[in-house]
Short mmCIF file of C-alpha atoms in Angstrom, two decimals:
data_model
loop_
_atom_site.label_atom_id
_atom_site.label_comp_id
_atom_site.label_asym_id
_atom_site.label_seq_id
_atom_site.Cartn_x
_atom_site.Cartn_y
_atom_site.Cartn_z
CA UNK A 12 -17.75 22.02 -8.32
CA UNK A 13 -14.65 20.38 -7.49
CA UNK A 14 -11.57 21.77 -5.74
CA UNK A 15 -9.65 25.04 -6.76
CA UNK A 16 -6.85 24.78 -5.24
CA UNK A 17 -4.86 23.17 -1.83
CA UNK A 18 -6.51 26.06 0.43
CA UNK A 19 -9.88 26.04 -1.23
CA UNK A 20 -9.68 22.29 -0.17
CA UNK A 21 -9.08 22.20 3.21
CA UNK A 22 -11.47 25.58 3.82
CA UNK A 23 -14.21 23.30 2.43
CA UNK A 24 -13.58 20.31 3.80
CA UNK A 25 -13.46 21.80 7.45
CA UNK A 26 -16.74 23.80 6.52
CA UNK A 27 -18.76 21.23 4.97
CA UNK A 28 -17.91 17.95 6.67
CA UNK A 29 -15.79 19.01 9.58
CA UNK A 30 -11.78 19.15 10.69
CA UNK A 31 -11.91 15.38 12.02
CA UNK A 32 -13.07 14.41 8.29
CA UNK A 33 -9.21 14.70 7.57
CA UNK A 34 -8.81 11.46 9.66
CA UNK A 35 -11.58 9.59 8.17
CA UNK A 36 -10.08 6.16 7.13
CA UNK A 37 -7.01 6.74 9.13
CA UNK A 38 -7.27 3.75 11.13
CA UNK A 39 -6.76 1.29 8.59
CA UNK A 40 -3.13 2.88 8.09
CA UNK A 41 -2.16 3.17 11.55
CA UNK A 42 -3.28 -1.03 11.84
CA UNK A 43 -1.69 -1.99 8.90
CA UNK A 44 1.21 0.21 7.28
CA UNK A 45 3.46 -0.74 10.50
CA UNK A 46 3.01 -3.95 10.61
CA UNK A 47 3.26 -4.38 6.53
CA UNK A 48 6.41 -2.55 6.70
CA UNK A 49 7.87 -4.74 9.51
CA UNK A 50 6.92 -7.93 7.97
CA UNK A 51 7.83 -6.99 5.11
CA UNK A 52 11.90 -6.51 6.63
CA UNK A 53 11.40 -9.24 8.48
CA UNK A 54 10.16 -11.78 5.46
CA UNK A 55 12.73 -10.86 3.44
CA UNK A 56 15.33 -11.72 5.53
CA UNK A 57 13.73 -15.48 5.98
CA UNK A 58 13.35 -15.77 2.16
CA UNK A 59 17.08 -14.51 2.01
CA UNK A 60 17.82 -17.55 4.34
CA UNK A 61 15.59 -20.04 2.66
CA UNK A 62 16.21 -19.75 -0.79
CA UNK A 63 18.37 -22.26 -2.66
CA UNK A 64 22.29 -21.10 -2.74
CA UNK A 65 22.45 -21.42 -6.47
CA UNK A 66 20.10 -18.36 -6.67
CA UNK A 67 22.27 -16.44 -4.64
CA UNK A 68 25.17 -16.36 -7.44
CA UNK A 69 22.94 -13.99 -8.95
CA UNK A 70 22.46 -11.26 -6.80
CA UNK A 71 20.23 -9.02 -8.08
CA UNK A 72 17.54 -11.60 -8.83
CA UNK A 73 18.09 -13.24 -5.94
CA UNK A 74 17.38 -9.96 -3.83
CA UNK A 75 14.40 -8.84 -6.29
CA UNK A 76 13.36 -12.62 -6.46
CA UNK A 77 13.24 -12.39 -2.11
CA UNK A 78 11.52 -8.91 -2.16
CA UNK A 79 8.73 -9.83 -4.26
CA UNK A 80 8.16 -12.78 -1.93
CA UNK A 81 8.06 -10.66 1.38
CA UNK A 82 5.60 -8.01 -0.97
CA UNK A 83 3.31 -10.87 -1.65
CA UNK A 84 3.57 -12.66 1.17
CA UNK A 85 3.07 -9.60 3.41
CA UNK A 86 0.07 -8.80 0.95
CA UNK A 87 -1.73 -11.74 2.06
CA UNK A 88 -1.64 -10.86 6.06
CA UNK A 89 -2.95 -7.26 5.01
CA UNK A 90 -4.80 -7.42 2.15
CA UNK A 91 -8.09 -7.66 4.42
CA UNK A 92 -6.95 -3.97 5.76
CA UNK A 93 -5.76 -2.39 2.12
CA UNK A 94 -9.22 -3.56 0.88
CA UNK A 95 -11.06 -1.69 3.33
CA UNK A 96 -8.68 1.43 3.09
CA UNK A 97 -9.75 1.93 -0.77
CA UNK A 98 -13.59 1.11 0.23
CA UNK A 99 -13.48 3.81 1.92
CA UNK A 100 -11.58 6.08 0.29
CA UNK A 101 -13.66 5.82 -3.20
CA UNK A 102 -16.51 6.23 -1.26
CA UNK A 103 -15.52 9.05 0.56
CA UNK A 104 -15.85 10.12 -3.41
CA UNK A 105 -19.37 10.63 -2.97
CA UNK A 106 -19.47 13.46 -0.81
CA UNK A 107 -18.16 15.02 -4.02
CA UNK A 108 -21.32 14.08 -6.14
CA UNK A 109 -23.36 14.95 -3.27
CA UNK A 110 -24.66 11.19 -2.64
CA UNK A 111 -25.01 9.55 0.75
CA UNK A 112 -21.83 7.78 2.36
CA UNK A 113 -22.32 3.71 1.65
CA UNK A 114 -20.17 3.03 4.71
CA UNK A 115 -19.86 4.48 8.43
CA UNK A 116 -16.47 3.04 9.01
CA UNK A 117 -13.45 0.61 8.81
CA UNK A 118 -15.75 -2.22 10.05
CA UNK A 119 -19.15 -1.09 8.51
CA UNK A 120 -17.14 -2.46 5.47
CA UNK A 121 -16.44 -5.52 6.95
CA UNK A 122 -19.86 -5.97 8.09
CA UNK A 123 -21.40 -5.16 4.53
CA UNK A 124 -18.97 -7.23 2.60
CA UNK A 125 -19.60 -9.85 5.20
CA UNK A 126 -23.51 -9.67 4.73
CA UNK A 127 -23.39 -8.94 0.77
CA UNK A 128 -20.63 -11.39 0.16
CA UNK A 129 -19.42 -13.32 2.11
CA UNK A 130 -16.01 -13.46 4.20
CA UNK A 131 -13.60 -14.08 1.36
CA UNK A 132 -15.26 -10.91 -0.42
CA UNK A 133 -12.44 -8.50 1.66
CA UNK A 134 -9.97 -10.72 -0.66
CA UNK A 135 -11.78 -9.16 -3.65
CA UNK A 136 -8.47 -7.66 -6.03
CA UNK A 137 -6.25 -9.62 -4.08
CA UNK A 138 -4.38 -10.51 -7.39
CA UNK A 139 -3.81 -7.41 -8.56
CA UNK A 140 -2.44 -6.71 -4.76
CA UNK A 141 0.26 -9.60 -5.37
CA UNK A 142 1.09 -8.36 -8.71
CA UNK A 143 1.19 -4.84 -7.27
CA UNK A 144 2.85 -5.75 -4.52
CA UNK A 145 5.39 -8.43 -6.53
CA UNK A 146 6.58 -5.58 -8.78
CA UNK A 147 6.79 -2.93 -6.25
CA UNK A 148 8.94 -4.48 -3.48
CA UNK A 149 11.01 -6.69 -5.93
CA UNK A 150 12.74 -3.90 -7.45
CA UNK A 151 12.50 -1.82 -4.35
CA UNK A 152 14.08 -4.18 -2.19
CA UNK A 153 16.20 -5.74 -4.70
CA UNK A 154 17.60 -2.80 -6.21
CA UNK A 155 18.11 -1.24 -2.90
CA UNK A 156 19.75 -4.52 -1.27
CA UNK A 157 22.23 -4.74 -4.68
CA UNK A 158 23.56 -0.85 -4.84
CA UNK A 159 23.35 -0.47 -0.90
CA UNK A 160 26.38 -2.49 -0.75
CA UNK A 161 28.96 -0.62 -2.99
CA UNK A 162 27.72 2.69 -1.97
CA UNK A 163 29.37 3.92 1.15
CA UNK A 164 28.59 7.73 1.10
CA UNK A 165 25.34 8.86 2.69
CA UNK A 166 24.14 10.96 0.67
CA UNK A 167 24.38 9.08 -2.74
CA UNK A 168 22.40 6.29 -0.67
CA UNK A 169 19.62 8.38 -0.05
CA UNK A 170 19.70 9.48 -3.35
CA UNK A 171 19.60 5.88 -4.72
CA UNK A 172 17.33 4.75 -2.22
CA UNK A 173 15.03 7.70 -3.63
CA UNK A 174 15.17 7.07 -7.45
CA UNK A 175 14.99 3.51 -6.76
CA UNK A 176 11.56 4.14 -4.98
CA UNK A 177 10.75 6.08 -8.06
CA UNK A 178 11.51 3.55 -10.62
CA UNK A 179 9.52 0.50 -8.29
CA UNK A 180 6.54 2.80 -8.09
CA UNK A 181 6.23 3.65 -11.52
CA UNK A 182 6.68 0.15 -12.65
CA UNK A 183 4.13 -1.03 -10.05
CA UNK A 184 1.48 1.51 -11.12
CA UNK A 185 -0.11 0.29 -13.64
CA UNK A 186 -1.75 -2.92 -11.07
CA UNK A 187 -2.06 0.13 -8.41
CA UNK A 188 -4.73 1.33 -10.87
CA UNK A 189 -6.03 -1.33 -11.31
CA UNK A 190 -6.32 -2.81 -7.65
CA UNK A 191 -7.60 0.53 -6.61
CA UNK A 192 -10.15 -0.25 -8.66
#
């Protein structure tokens, strides 16, 4: 039977499989979301220097046009990390339809894909990644970097930086789906 509710959730998670379980796969965030998010900042400031000066006339494509470069750029570093993540996350699915766990661990995946595979098997979905990716921080960063600039009060930036993260994760969805699977 599957969950009924928040609190039924967590009583049955720390019951059957124990309160650390709530950690499982946590690693692969804490060695990879920082990191992604600073390169990410920090690529999109080099494309913003390196791209030709006629793009910059237009600046809202030139700022999605330099997100969506950091996004897939970034994407390639950290794929490797995002590719174990949702290994074990789906399989942390089985628990659910009371079948054995395929992998111990962040690097249990690793090994297996290694073995099974080969090393360029952790690249597996790596194109719907970039798309994802391409999508998701073009219009984040480039609608962001466009409005930020004629909006001086506070909070009408944080409301614009929150609908604008809205509107690039529902257009970037669609290859979310489909890379998480």
């Amino acid at each position: 039977m599957l969950f009924k509710g928040i609190t039924n959730c967590i009583s049955r998670i720390i019951k059957e499989e124990g309160f650390l379980t709530f950690w499982n796969g946590n690693v692969t965030n804490i060695i990879s979301y920082f990191p992604t998010q600073s390169l990410n900042f920090a690529l999109k400031s080099y494309f913003k220097r390196s791209f030709p000066q006629s793009l910059k006339s237009k600046p809202l494509l030139f700022n999605i046009t330099c997100g969506s470069a950091a996004g897939v750029t970034s994407m390639l570093f950290f794929h490797p990390f995002d590719f174990a993540k949702t290994k074990l996350a789906n399989d942390a699915k089985n628990i659910l339809f009371k079948k054995p766990r395929k992998y111990k661990g962040f690097f249990d995946v690793y090994k297996q894909t290694f073995a099974n595979v080969g090393p360029m098997g952790i690249y597996r979905g790596l194109i719907a990644s970039c798309c994802c990716m391409c999508i998701y921080r073009g219009l984040y960063f480039g609608l962001y970097d466009s409005v930020n600039k004629k909006i001086k009060n506070l909070g009408i930036k944080f409301i614009a930086g929150w609908g604008i993260t809205i509107i690039s994760g529902a257009a970037a969805y669609p290859f979310d789906t489909v890379r998480r699977r």
